[in-house]
Short mmCIF file of C-alpha atoms and ligand atoms in Angstrom, two decimals:
data_model
loop_
_atom_site.label_atom_id
_atom_site.label_comp_id
_atom_site.label_asym_id
_atom_site.label_seq_id
_atom_site.Cartn_x
_atom_site.Cartn_y
_atom_site.Cartn_z
CA MET A 14 -168.93 -0.50 -114.81
CA ASN A 15 -167.59 0.37 -118.23
CA VAL A 16 -166.94 3.92 -117.13
CA LEU A 17 -165.05 2.63 -114.11
CA HIS A 18 -162.99 0.37 -116.32
CA ALA A 19 -162.18 3.23 -118.63
CA ILE A 20 -161.12 5.42 -115.70
CA ALA A 21 -159.00 2.65 -114.24
CA GLY A 22 -157.39 2.05 -117.61
CA LEU A 23 -156.69 5.72 -118.04
CA LEU A 24 -155.13 5.97 -114.59
CA LEU A 25 -152.95 2.95 -115.28
CA LEU A 26 -151.86 4.47 -118.56
CA LEU A 27 -151.02 7.75 -116.85
CA LEU A 28 -149.11 5.88 -114.20
CA LEU A 29 -147.12 3.89 -116.73
CA SER A 30 -146.45 6.88 -118.95
CA ALA A 31 -144.96 8.58 -115.92
CA CYS A 32 -142.37 5.82 -115.76
CA THR A 33 -140.45 6.78 -118.86
CA GLY A 34 -138.94 10.01 -120.02
CA ALA A 35 -136.14 12.42 -119.41
CA GLN A 36 -137.01 12.98 -115.78
CA SER A 37 -137.93 9.53 -114.60
CA ALA A 38 -136.07 7.53 -112.02
CA PHE A 39 -137.50 4.46 -113.79
CA ASP A 40 -135.80 5.35 -117.05
CA THR A 41 -132.23 5.30 -115.90
CA GLY A 42 -129.20 6.66 -117.70
CA GLY A 43 -126.66 6.67 -114.90
CA VAL A 44 -124.97 4.22 -112.55
CA GLU A 45 -126.33 5.69 -109.33
CA ALA A 46 -129.90 5.85 -110.62
CA GLU A 47 -129.60 2.20 -111.70
CA ARG A 48 -128.53 1.18 -108.20
CA VAL A 49 -131.37 3.15 -106.65
CA LEU A 50 -133.86 1.58 -109.05
CA GLY A 51 -132.61 -1.93 -108.27
CA MET A 52 -132.98 -1.20 -104.59
CA PHE A 53 -136.45 0.19 -105.18
CA TRP A 54 -137.67 -2.98 -106.90
CA ILE A 55 -136.28 -5.25 -104.24
CA MET A 56 -137.96 -3.15 -101.57
CA VAL A 57 -141.25 -3.13 -103.49
CA VAL A 58 -141.22 -6.91 -103.73
CA GLY A 59 -140.26 -7.25 -100.07
CA ALA A 60 -142.96 -4.82 -99.02
CA ALA A 61 -145.52 -6.68 -101.13
CA VAL A 62 -144.64 -9.98 -99.50
CA ILE A 63 -144.94 -8.50 -96.02
CA TRP A 64 -148.16 -6.73 -96.92
CA ILE A 65 -149.74 -9.91 -98.27
CA PHE A 66 -148.70 -11.79 -95.15
CA VAL A 67 -150.08 -9.16 -92.75
CA ILE A 68 -153.34 -8.70 -94.65
CA GLY A 69 -153.66 -12.45 -95.08
CA LEU A 70 -153.17 -12.98 -91.38
CA SER A 71 -155.70 -10.33 -90.45
CA CYS A 72 -158.23 -11.82 -92.90
CA TYR A 73 -157.58 -15.22 -91.41
CA VAL A 74 -158.22 -14.18 -87.83
CA THR A 75 -161.20 -11.95 -88.63
CA ARG A 76 -162.93 -13.89 -91.41
CA VAL A 77 -161.70 -17.45 -91.82
CA SER A 78 -161.26 -18.41 -88.23
CA PRO A 79 -162.58 -15.65 -85.99
CA ARG A 80 -161.99 -16.70 -82.40
CA ALA A 81 -160.18 -15.31 -79.41
CA VAL A 82 -156.43 -15.67 -79.57
CA ASP A 83 -154.44 -16.49 -76.48
CA ASP A 84 -152.84 -13.45 -74.87
CA ARG A 85 -149.41 -15.04 -74.89
CA ILE A 86 -149.57 -15.76 -78.59
CA GLY A 87 -150.69 -12.21 -79.24
CA ILE A 88 -147.82 -10.74 -77.29
CA ARG A 89 -145.35 -13.05 -78.97
CA LEU A 90 -146.66 -12.01 -82.34
CA ILE A 91 -146.24 -8.36 -81.44
CA ILE A 92 -142.72 -8.83 -80.12
CA TRP A 93 -141.42 -11.01 -82.94
CA GLY A 94 -143.52 -9.75 -85.83
CA GLY A 95 -143.86 -6.14 -84.76
CA CYS A 96 -140.50 -5.42 -83.14
CA VAL A 97 -137.77 -7.95 -83.86
CA PHE A 98 -138.60 -8.64 -87.50
CA PRO A 99 -138.89 -4.98 -88.64
CA THR A 100 -135.74 -4.11 -86.70
CA LEU A 101 -133.80 -6.83 -88.50
CA VAL A 102 -135.23 -5.89 -91.89
CA LEU A 103 -134.43 -2.23 -91.37
CA ALA A 104 -130.93 -3.06 -90.14
CA GLY A 105 -130.36 -5.13 -93.25
CA LEU A 106 -131.63 -2.39 -95.55
CA LEU A 107 -129.58 0.27 -93.79
CA PHE A 108 -126.46 -1.85 -94.00
CA TRP A 109 -127.04 -2.54 -97.67
CA GLY A 110 -127.76 1.09 -98.55
CA LEU A 111 -124.83 2.48 -96.61
CA GLY A 112 -122.57 -0.13 -98.15
CA MET A 113 -123.32 1.31 -101.60
CA MET A 114 -122.21 4.80 -100.73
CA PRO A 115 -118.40 4.53 -100.66
CA GLU A 116 -118.46 2.86 -104.06
CA LEU A 117 -120.71 5.49 -105.64
CA ARG A 118 -118.69 8.36 -104.20
CA ARG A 119 -115.22 6.97 -104.88
CA PRO A 120 -112.66 9.23 -106.60
CA ALA A 121 -113.72 10.38 -110.06
CA ASP A 122 -111.48 10.70 -113.09
CA GLY A 123 -113.79 12.77 -115.29
CA PRO A 124 -114.15 16.57 -115.43
CA THR A 125 -114.98 18.68 -112.41
CA ILE A 126 -117.97 20.98 -112.87
CA ALA A 127 -119.09 23.63 -110.39
CA VAL A 128 -122.84 24.11 -110.11
CA SER A 129 -124.23 26.90 -108.00
CA GLY A 130 -127.92 26.92 -107.09
CA GLU A 131 -129.07 30.54 -107.17
CA ARG A 132 -132.59 31.84 -106.82
CA PHE A 133 -133.87 30.66 -109.36
CA TRP A 134 -131.35 29.25 -111.80
CA TRP A 135 -128.13 27.21 -111.92
CA ARG A 136 -124.75 28.82 -112.49
CA VAL A 137 -122.41 26.35 -114.17
CA ALA A 138 -118.64 26.42 -114.58
CA TYR A 139 -116.77 23.68 -116.46
CA ASP A 140 -113.29 22.47 -115.62
CA VAL A 141 -112.85 24.15 -112.28
CA GLU A 142 -110.07 23.29 -109.89
CA GLY A 143 -110.96 22.66 -106.31
CA GLY A 144 -112.82 20.28 -104.09
CA PRO A 145 -115.61 19.99 -101.56
CA GLY A 146 -115.48 21.13 -97.97
CA VAL A 147 -117.17 23.19 -95.30
CA VAL A 148 -116.79 26.92 -94.60
CA ARG A 149 -115.98 27.56 -98.21
CA ASN A 150 -117.48 28.57 -101.52
CA LEU A 151 -117.32 27.04 -104.95
CA PRO A 152 -113.92 27.42 -106.63
CA PRO A 153 -113.80 30.47 -108.92
CA GLY A 154 -112.93 30.33 -112.60
CA GLY A 155 -113.80 27.70 -115.13
CA VAL A 156 -115.80 28.04 -118.32
CA PRO A 157 -119.08 29.78 -117.43
CA SER A 158 -122.51 28.61 -118.52
CA ALA A 159 -125.97 28.18 -117.02
CA ASN A 160 -128.89 25.81 -116.61
CA GLU A 161 -127.46 23.14 -118.87
CA ILE A 162 -124.78 20.68 -117.89
CA TRP A 163 -122.97 18.60 -120.44
CA LEU A 164 -121.34 15.37 -119.33
CA PRO A 165 -119.16 12.84 -121.14
CA VAL A 166 -120.78 9.39 -121.25
CA GLY A 167 -119.05 6.57 -119.40
CA GLN A 168 -116.97 8.92 -117.30
CA ARG A 169 -117.30 9.73 -113.64
CA SER A 170 -117.76 13.50 -113.49
CA THR A 171 -117.55 15.42 -110.25
CA ILE A 172 -120.29 17.97 -109.64
CA LEU A 173 -119.35 20.46 -106.94
CA LEU A 174 -122.47 22.04 -105.48
CA GLY A 175 -122.76 25.35 -103.69
CA SER A 176 -125.11 28.28 -103.24
CA PRO A 177 -124.85 31.99 -102.43
CA ASP A 178 -128.38 32.34 -101.03
CA VAL A 179 -130.49 29.50 -99.67
CA ILE A 180 -130.43 25.72 -99.77
CA HIS A 181 -131.28 24.18 -103.12
CA SER A 182 -131.12 20.56 -104.15
CA PHE A 183 -129.71 19.30 -107.41
CA TRP A 184 -131.63 16.35 -108.79
CA ALA A 185 -131.56 14.65 -112.18
CA PRO A 186 -133.61 11.55 -111.31
CA SER A 187 -132.58 9.52 -114.36
CA LEU A 188 -128.90 9.92 -113.56
CA ALA A 189 -128.31 10.00 -109.83
CA GLY A 190 -129.72 10.71 -106.43
CA LYS A 191 -130.17 14.25 -105.25
CA MET A 192 -127.64 16.36 -103.42
CA ASP A 193 -128.17 19.63 -101.59
CA ALA A 194 -126.48 22.88 -102.59
CA ILE A 195 -125.85 24.61 -99.29
CA PRO A 196 -124.52 28.13 -98.68
CA GLY A 197 -121.10 28.09 -97.04
CA ARG A 198 -120.15 24.58 -98.00
CA VAL A 199 -119.32 22.68 -101.14
CA ASN A 200 -120.94 19.29 -101.64
CA ARG A 201 -119.77 16.69 -104.06
CA LEU A 202 -121.88 14.51 -106.30
CA VAL A 203 -120.45 12.02 -108.74
CA MET A 204 -122.39 11.41 -111.93
CA GLU A 205 -121.61 8.49 -114.18
CA PRO A 206 -123.96 8.55 -117.16
CA THR A 207 -124.21 5.29 -119.06
CA ARG A 208 -126.18 6.44 -122.09
CA THR A 209 -126.18 9.57 -124.21
CA GLY A 210 -129.24 11.78 -124.30
CA VAL A 211 -130.89 14.81 -122.77
CA TYR A 212 -132.16 14.50 -119.22
CA ASN A 213 -134.19 16.81 -117.05
CA GLY A 214 -133.24 17.98 -113.61
CA VAL A 215 -135.00 20.03 -110.97
CA CYS A 216 -134.39 21.92 -107.79
CA ALA A 217 -135.66 19.55 -105.11
CA GLU A 218 -135.53 21.81 -102.06
CA PHE A 219 -138.06 24.59 -101.76
CA CYS A 220 -136.14 27.83 -102.24
CA GLY A 221 -138.72 30.52 -102.88
CA GLU A 222 -141.26 31.83 -105.34
CA ALA A 223 -139.92 30.37 -108.59
CA HIS A 224 -138.62 27.16 -107.03
CA ALA A 225 -140.87 25.04 -109.26
CA GLN A 226 -139.39 26.73 -112.34
CA MET A 227 -135.82 26.08 -111.33
CA GLY A 228 -135.00 23.25 -113.66
CA PHE A 229 -132.01 22.32 -115.75
CA ARG A 230 -130.96 19.96 -118.52
CA VAL A 231 -128.19 17.41 -118.49
CA VAL A 232 -126.83 16.63 -121.93
CA VAL A 233 -124.81 13.43 -122.08
CA VAL A 234 -122.53 13.15 -125.09
CA SER A 235 -119.38 11.33 -126.17
CA GLU A 236 -116.04 12.34 -124.73
CA GLN A 237 -114.99 14.13 -127.95
CA GLU A 238 -118.24 16.04 -128.20
CA TYR A 239 -117.90 17.06 -124.58
CA ALA A 240 -114.40 18.43 -125.13
CA ALA A 241 -115.53 20.29 -128.25
CA TYR A 242 -118.52 21.72 -126.40
CA VAL A 243 -116.46 23.07 -123.53
CA ARG A 244 -113.97 24.54 -125.98
CA ALA A 245 -116.81 26.28 -127.82
CA GLN A 246 -118.28 27.59 -124.55
CA ALA A 247 -114.89 29.04 -123.63
CA ALA A 248 -114.76 31.09 -126.84
CA PRO A 249 -116.12 34.65 -127.00
CA ALA A 250 -119.57 35.37 -128.42
CA ALA A 251 -120.22 34.80 -132.12
CA VAL A 252 -121.61 38.28 -132.74
CA THR A 253 -120.15 41.18 -130.77
CA GLN A 254 -121.29 44.13 -132.83
CA GLY A 255 -124.56 45.53 -134.08
CA PRO A 256 -127.72 47.23 -132.86
CA GLY A 257 -128.62 44.39 -130.48
CA VAL A 258 -125.31 44.73 -128.67
CA ASP A 259 -125.64 48.48 -128.35
CA LEU A 260 -129.16 48.26 -126.98
CA PHE A 261 -128.12 45.53 -124.58
CA LEU A 262 -125.34 47.71 -123.21
CA ARG A 263 -127.38 50.93 -123.24
CA ASN A 264 -130.31 49.45 -121.31
CA GLY A 265 -128.23 48.21 -118.43
CA CYS A 266 -128.41 44.49 -119.10
CA ALA A 267 -124.63 44.36 -118.70
CA ALA A 268 -124.91 45.19 -115.03
CA CYS A 269 -126.09 41.65 -114.47
CA HIS A 270 -125.11 39.67 -117.55
CA SER A 271 -121.81 38.84 -119.23
CA VAL A 272 -121.35 38.44 -122.94
CA ARG A 273 -117.70 37.66 -123.45
CA GLY A 274 -116.25 39.59 -126.38
CA THR A 275 -118.30 42.68 -125.47
CA THR A 276 -117.92 44.97 -122.47
CA ALA A 277 -120.81 43.26 -120.72
CA ASP A 278 -119.33 41.57 -117.67
CA GLY A 279 -122.12 41.48 -115.05
CA GLN A 280 -122.11 38.51 -112.72
CA ILE A 281 -125.59 38.57 -111.15
CA GLY A 282 -127.43 36.65 -113.87
CA PRO A 283 -126.59 33.84 -116.29
CA ASP A 284 -123.68 34.25 -118.69
CA LEU A 285 -125.30 34.94 -122.07
CA THR A 286 -122.22 34.47 -124.27
CA HIS A 287 -123.65 31.30 -125.79
CA VAL A 288 -127.22 31.55 -124.63
CA ALA A 289 -128.59 30.31 -127.96
CA SER A 290 -126.52 27.13 -127.74
CA ARG A 291 -128.55 26.12 -124.70
CA ARG A 292 -131.83 24.32 -125.08
CA THR A 293 -133.81 26.48 -122.68
CA ILE A 294 -133.95 29.89 -121.08
CA GLY A 295 -135.24 30.69 -117.62
CA ALA A 296 -133.77 27.52 -116.10
CA GLY A 297 -135.51 24.88 -118.16
CA LEU A 298 -138.65 26.98 -118.57
CA LEU A 299 -138.89 27.93 -122.27
CA PRO A 300 -137.20 26.65 -125.44
CA THR A 301 -134.52 29.08 -126.60
CA THR A 302 -136.03 31.06 -129.47
CA PRO A 303 -135.79 34.80 -130.18
CA GLU A 304 -139.54 35.04 -129.49
CA ASN A 305 -139.24 33.46 -126.07
CA ILE A 306 -136.21 35.59 -125.24
CA ALA A 307 -138.21 38.68 -126.18
CA ALA A 308 -141.12 37.53 -124.01
CA PHE A 309 -138.75 36.88 -121.12
CA ILE A 310 -137.25 40.36 -121.37
CA ARG A 311 -140.58 42.12 -121.85
CA SER A 312 -142.51 40.47 -119.05
CA THR A 313 -140.03 38.68 -116.87
CA ASP A 314 -142.23 38.82 -113.78
CA HIS A 315 -145.08 37.29 -115.73
CA VAL A 316 -143.09 34.54 -117.45
CA LYS A 317 -141.21 33.63 -114.30
CA PRO A 318 -142.50 35.43 -111.20
CA GLY A 319 -139.99 36.02 -108.46
CA VAL A 320 -136.77 36.22 -110.47
CA GLU A 321 -134.01 38.71 -109.75
CA MET A 322 -134.36 40.30 -113.17
CA PRO A 323 -136.62 43.33 -113.62
CA SER A 324 -139.15 43.34 -116.44
CA PHE A 325 -138.17 45.58 -119.32
CA GLY A 326 -141.72 46.15 -120.53
CA MET A 327 -141.04 49.88 -120.88
CA LEU A 328 -138.58 49.31 -123.72
CA PRO A 329 -139.91 49.94 -127.22
CA GLU A 330 -140.97 46.74 -128.96
CA ALA A 331 -138.34 47.17 -131.66
CA GLU A 332 -135.52 47.39 -129.14
CA VAL A 333 -136.60 44.23 -127.34
CA THR A 334 -136.84 42.43 -130.67
CA ALA A 335 -133.37 43.61 -131.70
CA ILE A 336 -131.84 42.44 -128.42
CA ALA A 337 -133.67 39.12 -128.62
CA GLN A 338 -132.59 38.62 -132.22
CA TRP A 339 -128.99 39.19 -131.24
CA LEU A 340 -129.12 36.95 -128.17
CA GLY A 341 -130.91 34.32 -130.24
CA SER A 342 -127.93 34.25 -132.59
CA LEU A 343 -125.34 33.61 -129.88
CA GLU A 344 -124.75 29.92 -130.43
CA MET B 24 -129.50 -5.11 -57.83
CA ARG B 25 -128.96 -3.96 -54.24
CA LEU B 26 -126.64 -1.41 -55.69
CA PHE B 27 -129.48 0.62 -57.06
CA GLY B 28 -131.38 1.20 -53.88
CA LEU B 29 -132.79 -0.06 -50.65
CA TYR B 30 -134.71 -3.31 -50.50
CA GLY B 31 -133.26 -4.39 -53.82
CA ARG B 32 -135.40 -2.08 -55.84
CA THR B 33 -135.16 1.42 -57.15
CA GLN B 34 -137.75 4.10 -56.91
CA ASP B 35 -138.60 4.69 -60.58
CA THR B 36 -138.93 8.29 -61.64
CA LEU B 37 -139.04 10.16 -64.89
CA TRP B 38 -135.24 10.30 -64.65
CA THR B 39 -134.80 6.56 -64.67
CA LEU B 40 -137.29 6.48 -67.51
CA ILE B 41 -135.35 8.80 -69.78
CA ALA B 42 -131.91 7.47 -68.90
CA ALA B 43 -131.66 5.16 -71.90
CA PRO B 44 -132.93 7.64 -74.54
CA ALA B 45 -130.61 10.24 -73.00
CA ILE B 46 -127.63 7.92 -73.47
CA TRP B 47 -128.76 7.35 -77.04
CA GLY B 48 -128.96 11.11 -77.61
CA VAL B 49 -125.55 11.81 -76.12
CA HIS B 50 -124.00 8.99 -78.09
CA PHE B 51 -125.59 10.21 -81.31
CA LEU B 52 -124.45 13.80 -80.84
CA PHE B 53 -120.99 12.77 -79.76
CA SER B 54 -120.46 10.44 -82.72
CA TYR B 55 -121.61 12.86 -85.34
CA PHE B 56 -119.94 15.93 -83.82
CA TYR B 57 -116.70 14.08 -83.30
CA ALA B 58 -116.56 12.75 -86.86
CA ALA B 59 -117.41 16.20 -88.24
CA TYR B 60 -114.79 17.79 -86.01
CA ARG B 61 -112.09 15.35 -87.05
CA CYS B 62 -112.89 15.84 -90.74
CA ALA B 63 -113.31 19.64 -90.66
CA PRO B 64 -112.87 21.60 -92.85
CA ASN B 65 -113.35 18.51 -94.91
CA ALA B 66 -111.00 19.60 -97.64
CA ASP B 67 -109.52 16.12 -97.98
CA ILE B 68 -112.57 13.93 -98.30
CA PHE B 69 -110.58 10.78 -98.86
CA ALA B 70 -108.64 11.13 -95.61
CA SER B 71 -109.09 7.97 -93.60
CA ILE B 72 -110.96 8.21 -90.29
CA GLY B 73 -109.46 5.15 -88.62
CA GLY B 74 -108.89 6.89 -85.28
CA THR B 75 -112.36 8.38 -85.30
CA ARG B 76 -113.87 4.98 -85.93
CA ILE B 77 -112.06 3.52 -82.93
CA VAL B 78 -113.19 6.35 -80.64
CA VAL B 79 -116.77 6.06 -81.84
CA GLY B 80 -116.51 2.30 -81.40
CA ILE B 81 -115.48 2.71 -77.76
CA ALA B 82 -118.27 5.23 -77.16
CA THR B 83 -120.70 2.79 -78.73
CA VAL B 84 -119.67 -0.10 -76.53
CA ALA B 85 -119.98 2.17 -73.48
CA ALA B 86 -123.41 3.39 -74.55
CA LEU B 87 -124.67 -0.12 -75.28
CA VAL B 88 -123.40 -1.43 -71.93
CA LEU B 89 -125.05 1.44 -70.03
CA ILE B 90 -128.32 0.97 -71.86
CA GLY B 91 -128.00 -2.75 -71.20
CA LEU B 92 -127.70 -2.06 -67.47
CA VAL B 93 -130.72 0.22 -67.51
CA PHE B 94 -132.63 -2.46 -69.35
CA ARG B 95 -131.56 -5.15 -66.92
CA ARG B 96 -132.54 -3.19 -63.85
CA ALA B 97 -135.96 -2.28 -65.19
CA TRP B 98 -136.48 -5.78 -66.52
CA VAL B 99 -135.64 -7.49 -63.25
CA GLU B 100 -137.90 -5.22 -61.24
CA TRP B 101 -140.69 -5.45 -63.72
CA GLN B 102 -140.47 -9.25 -63.88
CA ALA B 103 -140.26 -9.48 -60.10
CA LYS B 104 -143.76 -8.11 -59.95
CA GLY B 105 -145.20 -10.34 -62.58
CA GLY B 106 -144.14 -8.67 -65.78
CA THR B 107 -147.67 -7.66 -66.69
CA VAL B 108 -148.36 -4.90 -69.14
CA ARG B 109 -151.51 -3.26 -67.80
CA HIS B 110 -150.98 -0.69 -65.05
CA ASP B 111 -153.83 1.73 -65.10
CA ARG B 112 -154.91 2.03 -61.50
CA ASP B 113 -154.28 5.26 -59.65
CA THR B 114 -151.84 3.85 -57.11
CA ALA B 115 -148.18 4.44 -56.36
CA GLU B 116 -147.51 0.79 -57.10
CA ASP B 117 -149.12 0.82 -60.49
CA ARG B 118 -147.23 3.97 -61.41
CA GLU B 119 -144.02 2.23 -60.44
CA HIS B 120 -144.82 -0.79 -62.60
CA PHE B 121 -145.83 1.40 -65.45
CA LEU B 122 -142.52 3.26 -65.29
CA GLU B 123 -140.56 0.02 -65.12
CA PHE B 124 -142.31 -1.42 -68.12
CA SER B 125 -141.90 1.82 -70.10
CA THR B 126 -138.22 1.87 -69.21
CA VAL B 127 -137.83 -1.64 -70.56
CA LEU B 128 -139.38 -0.60 -73.86
CA LEU B 129 -137.41 2.64 -74.14
CA ALA B 130 -134.15 0.90 -73.30
CA ALA B 131 -134.77 -1.67 -76.03
CA LEU B 132 -135.55 1.09 -78.50
CA SER B 133 -132.46 3.05 -77.50
CA PHE B 134 -130.28 -0.02 -77.88
CA VAL B 135 -131.46 -0.56 -81.44
CA ALA B 136 -131.17 3.16 -82.20
CA VAL B 137 -127.56 3.31 -81.05
CA ALA B 138 -126.76 0.27 -83.16
CA PHE B 139 -128.35 1.94 -86.20
CA ASP B 140 -126.59 5.24 -85.51
CA VAL B 141 -123.14 3.70 -85.69
CA MET B 142 -123.71 1.72 -88.82
CA PRO B 143 -122.12 4.36 -91.07
CA VAL B 144 -118.89 4.07 -89.13
CA LEU B 145 -118.77 0.37 -89.91
CA LEU B 146 -119.11 0.95 -93.62
CA ILE B 147 -117.63 4.34 -94.39
CA GLY B 148 -113.93 4.68 -93.79
CA ASP B 149 -113.13 8.22 -94.84
CA CYS B 150 -114.37 11.79 -94.64
CA ARG B 151 -116.79 11.54 -97.56
CU1 CU C 412 -133.83 26.10 -105.78
#
């Protein structure tokens, strides 16, 4: 019995500990997530009431007073309790949920940020000009970044979502509901964070081998900090000369990566101009340290199987270290 | 109900059975295609869809009336023969009753489904 209690306690603890944190829909930091959570609780309570009634009734007729029930009563119960009542409840819930949508998606006055889901990372561009629509791609331009999205607190920011390959889904549970990133159309999600902090996001639509490692961070800061951050991201790289740069260019990294301020202007992979200013590399996978960058370069297909970047395990150790040191200094 | 056949009753077939769900399907496709068509390429998401809502509203009333008629016919014929729910004998008559009863259920389901399908148009007034 004691063992059972301990297991039950442990499970409860695990369950509760899952309710807080940077990636929990129970630990809200945005208007939409708050609405969804409110709705969730009301539905939980409603479901509990219905459940207790149904189970109570079935206990009553099987245990407390087990006798044959008149056919007519049975059919009435099925029609009213099994058809009419659920239909009305569902109609009410649908009406309520749909009624929330226009308000949550109303015009936004904050910045417009383009986010492109690409196998298996998120291309980000701040301050783009353009809007959603079908038969179109994300607007070009903007300040490039990757896998980390900064938002000003208290403002309604527009996230424009697109994809060049397959369908992905952009989901930061603490902030808002999820929205698909679909090739050939641009979807619009409005995020209105209410509290500063760092939140986790994930790709919520299976997109291939490294789908589960396709995360991102959302960093919510004050309006001033946001403006300063975007300004800093727009600037060229901090260090544009040295052995790391030369090795980077010589080994072909520039075919896929840009480092503004150098001649590297590849567009296949994440912009690395300020890679060290971001919390993670590999789309939320590893903390950004020179060691992790080196590991990523040396054994890409081991660290994150399936990515579009070849492993550079054939490079001499010293070269990888030099490149990683340089990239690790690009705040 | 003479309208629907000789002797005041219709021969039920699989076609009469699927009439109501078919109306539901057509209504669903029409509503969603029409709204998408009117909003395409959806560049101006805040454009009002007043006209679309009216057209969908008319289509909805038509669909609900048609489903209502299907329901009424099946209901009347089913009730006329007692309105019982068990029809498991291998006879032409039992098959007929079974089809009538199933039609009643499907028509009711389709009616609710159409009502649910149009709910967005009641609440969402633009191309978002
Ligand atoms: Cu994905």
